[in-house]
Amino acid sequence: TQLGDQTYGVPIPMIVDSRIRTAWDKLGIMSLVRKTYVRGMMSVGYEYSASGAATHDEGAPKPTEETLRIGTVPLMPTTIKKWLRISDEVLDMAGQDFLDYIFDEISYRIAKKEQELLLSNIVTASQTPSQTNYPPVETVTANAVSLTLVAELLSKLSDEAANPVVVMNRANYAAFKAAQAAAGYAYDPFEGLPVYFDSTLPSNTTGTWLIVGDFGTGALANYTNGADITLKVDDLSEAESDLIKIVGRRNVGLGVVAPYAFAVAKHE
């Protein structure tokens, strides 16, 4: 593979799109998120407040003009990087299959970090509306699992959040299933919604531990340099140790872009 004026013996995949999409699919949540490809910092407008539509009978006075206030969400790009070193002896013995695994692992870890950053933005979003920051996310105090908790969080979402999902860690999922079993399976605690897992969310004994919301409506990922992961190989800087560095990175701006598209349960 030719990189600049140096020739390396480690081939870089020409097309990484399939690897990235596979990583998104494995994670699940990132495959739901709306994506854009605008260079630099991006500001997204949303309806901060507005009056509703009105009926108008023929000959009647004109209806009151709509009052509309627009908010903006700044999506500051962040560089996410993953790198590792392998020995050229290992590479020589393991061959292309091992190298493919390395590239797949880098793609997955970068996509996983994107997901964790997005969930962190949801968890830390304010309940108070602001025209110059993330739109509000509703918070419900819940110190334990209950069969009606997801339904309560659903009731906090806006009408635009049409395709909500549930996000939690696997331990909390087991607690919900135990509560369901104790009730004789008479009630679905997830209200028929898809359930996704992320281990960075805590147990139900601390912090914000459950998210319900529509990631297609309420979240946005802006890839400032395209969705491809930039892969670089360096087999020179540590050649005396027979080590090869492989670095992957991608720039992305992540954020909540619609009000009350998410509701979270928080232990207090």
GROMACS .gro file of C-alpha atoms in nm:
model
  268
    1THR     CA    1   0.000   0.000   0.000
    2GLN     CA    2   0.141   0.339  -0.100
    3LEU     CA    3   0.109   0.618   0.159
    4GLY     CA    4   0.279   0.943   0.059
    5ASP     CA    5   0.635   0.863  -0.042
    6GLN     CA    6   0.654   0.551   0.176
    7THR     CA    7   0.560   0.196   0.079
    8TYR     CA    8   0.427  -0.028   0.355
    9GLY     CA    9   0.382  -0.399   0.362
   10VAL     CA   10   0.056  -0.376   0.558
   11PRO     CA   11  -0.245  -0.342   0.325
   12ILE     CA   12  -0.514  -0.092   0.419
   13PRO     CA   13  -0.866  -0.182   0.304
   14MET     CA   14  -0.969   0.041   0.015
   15ILE     CA   15  -1.335   0.037   0.120
   16VAL     CA   16  -1.415   0.066   0.489
   17ASP     CA   17  -1.783   0.156   0.445
   18SER     CA   18  -1.900  -0.201   0.497
   19ARG     CA   19  -1.690  -0.230   0.813
   20ILE     CA   20  -1.841   0.088   0.957
   21ARG     CA   21  -2.196  -0.018   0.877
   22THR     CA   22  -2.130  -0.357   1.033
   23ALA     CA   23  -2.006  -0.182   1.348
   24TRP     CA   24  -2.320   0.037   1.357
   25ASP     CA   25  -2.541  -0.268   1.310
   26LYS     CA   26  -2.366  -0.457   1.589
   27LEU     CA   27  -2.424  -0.163   1.823
   28GLY     CA   28  -2.781  -0.109   1.708
   29ILE     CA   29  -2.833   0.239   1.851
   30MET     CA   30  -2.604   0.419   1.605
   31SER     CA   31  -2.786   0.257   1.314
   32LEU     CA   32  -3.100   0.446   1.427
   33VAL     CA   33  -2.936   0.790   1.439
   34ARG     CA   34  -2.983   1.040   1.156
   35LYS     CA   35  -2.651   1.125   0.989
   36THR     CA   36  -2.519   1.426   0.796
   37TYR     CA   37  -2.183   1.506   0.633
   38VAL     CA   38  -2.126   1.881   0.671
   39ARG     CA   39  -1.771   2.011   0.713
   40GLY     CA   40  -1.679   2.200   1.028
   41MET     CA   41  -1.900   2.290   1.320
   42MET     CA   42  -2.269   2.256   1.238
   43SER     CA   43  -2.562   2.440   1.398
   44VAL     CA   44  -2.902   2.272   1.378
   45GLY     CA   45  -3.224   2.467   1.416
   46TYR     CA   46  -3.527   2.332   1.599
   47GLU     CA   47  -3.868   2.463   1.700
   48TYR     CA   48  -3.813   2.611   2.044
   49SER     CA   49  -4.176   2.723   2.081
   50ALA     CA   50  -4.467   2.781   1.845
   51SER     CA   51  -4.840   2.837   1.849
   52GLY     CA   52  -5.064   2.579   1.685
   53ALA     CA   53  -5.258   2.602   1.361
   54ALA     CA   54  -5.604   2.762   1.362
   55THR     CA   55  -5.931   2.707   1.179
   56HIS     CA   56  -6.063   2.982   0.954
   57ASP     CA   57  -6.420   3.016   0.827
   58GLU     CA   58  -6.484   3.197   0.501
   59GLY     CA   59  -6.548   3.565   0.560
   60ALA     CA   60  -6.427   3.553   0.918
   61PRO     CA   61  -6.139   3.772   1.039
   62LYS     CA   62  -5.797   3.632   0.967
   63PRO     CA   63  -5.658   3.400   1.235
   64THR     CA   64  -5.385   3.513   1.471
   65GLU     CA   65  -5.041   3.496   1.317
   66GLU     CA   66  -4.827   3.209   1.441
   67THR     CA   67  -4.565   3.285   1.700
   68LEU     CA   68  -4.251   3.086   1.622
   69ARG     CA   69  -3.920   3.086   1.807
   70ILE     CA   70  -3.626   2.888   1.672
   71GLY     CA   71  -3.352   2.737   1.886
   72THR     CA   72  -3.009   2.627   1.766
   73VAL     CA   73  -2.796   2.328   1.862
   74PRO     CA   74  -2.418   2.356   1.812
   75LEU     CA   75  -2.263   2.025   1.706
   76MET     CA   76  -1.894   2.067   1.780
   77PRO     CA   77  -1.691   1.795   1.603
   78THR     CA   78  -1.483   1.562   1.817
   79THR     CA   79  -1.197   1.343   1.699
   80ILE     CA   80  -1.236   0.983   1.809
   81LYS     CA   81  -0.920   0.778   1.782
   82LYS     CA   82  -0.823   0.415   1.834
   83TRP     CA   83  -0.477   0.275   1.780
   84LEU     CA   84  -0.277  -0.036   1.858
   85ARG     CA   85   0.056  -0.199   1.787
   86ILE     CA   86   0.126  -0.544   1.649
   87SER     CA   87   0.453  -0.715   1.578
   88ASP     CA   88   0.543  -0.785   1.219
   89GLU     CA   89   0.620  -1.144   1.321
   90VAL     CA   90   0.259  -1.190   1.435
   91LEU     CA   91   0.132  -1.031   1.117
   92ASP     CA   92   0.351  -1.256   0.904
   93MET     CA   93   0.219  -1.564   1.082
   94ALA     CA   94  -0.149  -1.464   1.107
   95GLY     CA   95  -0.189  -1.315   0.761
   96GLN     CA   96  -0.475  -1.119   0.607
   97ASP     CA   97  -0.751  -1.266   0.824
   98PHE     CA   98  -0.586  -1.132   1.136
   99LEU     CA   99  -0.536  -0.792   0.974
  100ASP     CA  100  -0.904  -0.782   0.875
  101TYR     CA  101  -0.992  -0.854   1.237
  102ILE     CA  102  -0.772  -0.561   1.348
  103PHE     CA  103  -0.943  -0.320   1.107
  104ASP     CA  104  -1.287  -0.446   1.211
  105GLU     CA  105  -1.197  -0.404   1.578
  106ILE     CA  106  -1.079  -0.045   1.525
  107SER     CA  107  -1.400   0.041   1.338
  108TYR     CA  108  -1.616  -0.116   1.608
  109ARG     CA  109  -1.438   0.059   1.896
  110ILE     CA  110  -1.467   0.399   1.729
  111ALA     CA  111  -1.837   0.345   1.659
  112LYS     CA  112  -1.888   0.228   2.019
  113LYS     CA  113  -1.724   0.544   2.152
  114GLU     CA  114  -1.958   0.751   1.931
  115GLN     CA  115  -2.255   0.574   2.087
  116GLU     CA  116  -2.123   0.633   2.439
  117LEU     CA  117  -2.073   1.006   2.367
  118LEU     CA  118  -2.424   1.038   2.228
  119LEU     CA  119  -2.580   0.865   2.530
  120SER     CA  120  -2.375   1.092   2.756
  121ASN     CA  121  -2.516   1.397   2.574
  122ILE     CA  122  -2.869   1.266   2.632
  123VAL     CA  123  -2.802   1.194   2.999
  124THR     CA  124  -2.652   1.538   3.066
  125ALA     CA  125  -2.904   1.742   2.864
  126SER     CA  126  -3.098   1.994   3.069
  127GLN     CA  127  -3.467   1.973   3.155
  128THR     CA  128  -3.485   2.349   3.112
  129PRO     CA  129  -3.544   2.470   2.754
  130SER     CA  130  -3.270   2.689   2.607
  131GLN     CA  131  -3.251   2.847   2.262
  132THR     CA  132  -2.872   2.813   2.244
  133ASN     CA  133  -2.807   2.463   2.374
  134TYR     CA  134  -2.936   2.107   2.344
  135PRO     CA  135  -3.315   2.079   2.347
  136PRO     CA  136  -3.458   1.957   2.678
  137VAL     CA  137  -3.477   1.593   2.789
  138GLU     CA  138  -3.738   1.499   3.048
  139THR     CA  139  -3.615   1.334   3.370
  140VAL     CA  140  -3.818   1.103   3.596
  141THR     CA  141  -3.696   1.003   3.943
  142ALA     CA  142  -3.690   0.623   3.969
  143ASN     CA  143  -3.486   0.446   4.234
  144ALA     CA  144  -3.588   0.097   4.129
  145VAL     CA  145  -3.736  -0.101   3.841
  146SER     CA  146  -4.114  -0.092   3.809
  147LEU     CA  147  -4.347  -0.245   3.551
  148THR     CA  148  -4.494   0.093   3.457
  149LEU     CA  149  -4.170   0.295   3.441
  150VAL     CA  150  -4.123   0.271   3.063
  151ALA     CA  151  -4.487   0.373   3.015
  152GLU     CA  152  -4.427   0.676   3.237
  153LEU     CA  153  -4.122   0.778   3.036
  154LEU     CA  154  -4.319   0.732   2.713
  155SER     CA  155  -4.578   0.976   2.842
  156LYS     CA  156  -4.308   1.246   2.864
  157LEU     CA  157  -4.211   1.231   2.496
  158SER     CA  158  -4.327   1.476   2.231
  159ASP     CA  159  -4.568   1.376   1.955
  160GLU     CA  160  -4.278   1.385   1.707
  161ALA     CA  161  -4.099   1.100   1.887
  162ALA     CA  162  -4.286   0.841   1.683
  163ASN     CA  163  -4.039   0.548   1.697
  164PRO     CA  164  -3.910   0.525   2.055
  165VAL     CA  165  -3.679   0.255   2.185
  166VAL     CA  166  -3.552   0.158   2.531
  167VAL     CA  167  -3.182   0.170   2.627
  168MET     CA  168  -3.030   0.020   2.945
  169ASN     CA  169  -2.756  -0.213   3.060
  170ARG     CA  170  -2.817  -0.589   3.073
  171ALA     CA  171  -2.839  -0.604   3.452
  172ASN     CA  172  -3.134  -0.365   3.449
  173TYR     CA  173  -3.295  -0.570   3.174
  174ALA     CA  174  -3.272  -0.876   3.399
  175ALA     CA  175  -3.434  -0.677   3.682
  176PHE     CA  176  -3.725  -0.581   3.455
  177LYS     CA  177  -3.770  -0.945   3.350
  178ALA     CA  178  -3.765  -1.055   3.715
  179ALA     CA  179  -4.039  -0.802   3.794
  180GLN     CA  180  -4.236  -0.927   3.496
  181ALA     CA  181  -4.200  -1.288   3.612
  182ALA     CA  182  -4.309  -1.196   3.964
  183ALA     CA  183  -4.625  -1.044   3.817
  184GLY     CA  184  -4.702  -1.366   3.631
  185TYR     CA  185  -4.604  -1.223   3.290
  186ALA     CA  186  -4.933  -1.036   3.282
  187TYR     CA  187  -4.773  -0.711   3.167
  188ASP     CA  188  -4.496  -0.616   2.922
  189PRO     CA  189  -4.273  -0.364   3.105
  190PHE     CA  190  -4.123  -0.248   2.774
  191GLU     CA  191  -4.457  -0.164   2.611
  192GLY     CA  192  -4.358  -0.363   2.303
  193LEU     CA  193  -4.065  -0.132   2.231
  194PRO     CA  194  -3.727  -0.256   2.101
  195VAL     CA  195  -3.464  -0.280   2.376
  196TYR     CA  196  -3.099  -0.186   2.317
  197PHE     CA  197  -2.807  -0.233   2.553
  198ASP     CA  198  -2.511  -0.018   2.650
  199SER     CA  199  -2.285  -0.114   2.938
  200THR     CA  200  -2.187   0.248   3.012
  201LEU     CA  201  -2.532   0.314   3.160
  202PRO     CA  202  -2.521   0.235   3.535
  203SER     CA  203  -2.739   0.005   3.742
  204ASN     CA  204  -3.068   0.134   3.880
  205THR     CA  205  -2.903   0.222   4.210
  206THR     CA  206  -2.710   0.524   4.084
  207GLY     CA  207  -2.725   0.803   3.827
  208THR     CA  208  -2.926   0.807   3.506
  209TRP     CA  209  -2.982   0.444   3.419
  210LEU     CA  210  -3.266   0.419   3.164
  211ILE     CA  211  -3.333   0.605   2.837
  212VAL     CA  212  -3.652   0.599   2.631
  213GLY     CA  213  -3.662   0.798   2.309
  214ASP     CA  214  -3.657   0.830   1.932
  215PHE     CA  215  -3.298   0.839   1.804
  216GLY     CA  216  -3.405   0.903   1.446
  217THR     CA  217  -3.592   1.221   1.539
  218GLY     CA  218  -3.406   1.336   1.847
  219ALA     CA  219  -3.038   1.274   1.769
  220LEU     CA  220  -2.795   1.367   1.494
  221ALA     CA  221  -2.442   1.259   1.403
  222ASN     CA  222  -2.255   1.493   1.170
  223TYR     CA  223  -1.942   1.341   1.013
  224THR     CA  224  -1.731   1.640   0.915
  225ASN     CA  225  -1.493   1.444   0.690
  226GLY     CA  226  -1.737   1.176   0.577
  227ALA     CA  227  -1.829   0.855   0.754
  228ASP     CA  228  -1.509   0.676   0.656
  229ILE     CA  229  -1.258   0.598   0.927
  230THR     CA  230  -0.911   0.725   0.840
  231LEU     CA  231  -0.663   0.441   0.879
  232LYS     CA  232  -0.289   0.498   0.899
  233VAL     CA  233  -0.011   0.244   0.922
  234ASP     CA  234   0.335   0.321   1.059
  235ASP     CA  235   0.598   0.050   1.038
  236LEU     CA  236   0.898   0.285   1.063
  237SER     CA  237   0.894   0.469   1.396
  238GLU     CA  238   0.935   0.146   1.600
  239ALA     CA  239   1.101  -0.065   1.334
  240GLU     CA  240   1.389  -0.145   1.568
  241SER     CA  241   1.134  -0.324   1.789
  242ASP     CA  242   0.963  -0.491   1.494
  243LEU     CA  243   0.637  -0.316   1.582
  244ILE     CA  244   0.373  -0.175   1.350
  245LYS     CA  245   0.130   0.099   1.458
  246ILE     CA  246  -0.222   0.105   1.314
  247VAL     CA  247  -0.426   0.418   1.388
  248GLY     CA  248  -0.792   0.480   1.311
  249ARG     CA  249  -0.976   0.809   1.362
  250ARG     CA  250  -1.295   0.987   1.268
  251ASN     CA  251  -1.441   1.334   1.331
  252VAL     CA  252  -1.803   1.354   1.441
  253GLY     CA  253  -2.037   1.603   1.605
  254LEU     CA  254  -2.309   1.440   1.817
  255GLY     CA  255  -2.608   1.584   1.993
  256VAL     CA  256  -2.975   1.600   2.083
  257VAL     CA  257  -3.158   1.804   1.818
  258ALA     CA  258  -3.529   1.784   1.909
  259PRO     CA  259  -3.708   1.879   2.233
  260TYR     CA  260  -3.851   1.600   2.447
  261ALA     CA  261  -3.749   1.330   2.201
  262PHE     CA  262  -3.596   1.152   2.502
  263ALA     CA  263  -3.692   1.086   2.862
  264VAL     CA  264  -3.461   0.933   3.121
  265ALA     CA  265  -3.495   0.762   3.460
  266LYS     CA  266  -3.259   0.885   3.731
  267HIS     CA  267  -3.181   0.745   4.074
  268GLU     CA  268  -3.182   1.007   4.352
   0.00000   0.00000   0.00000
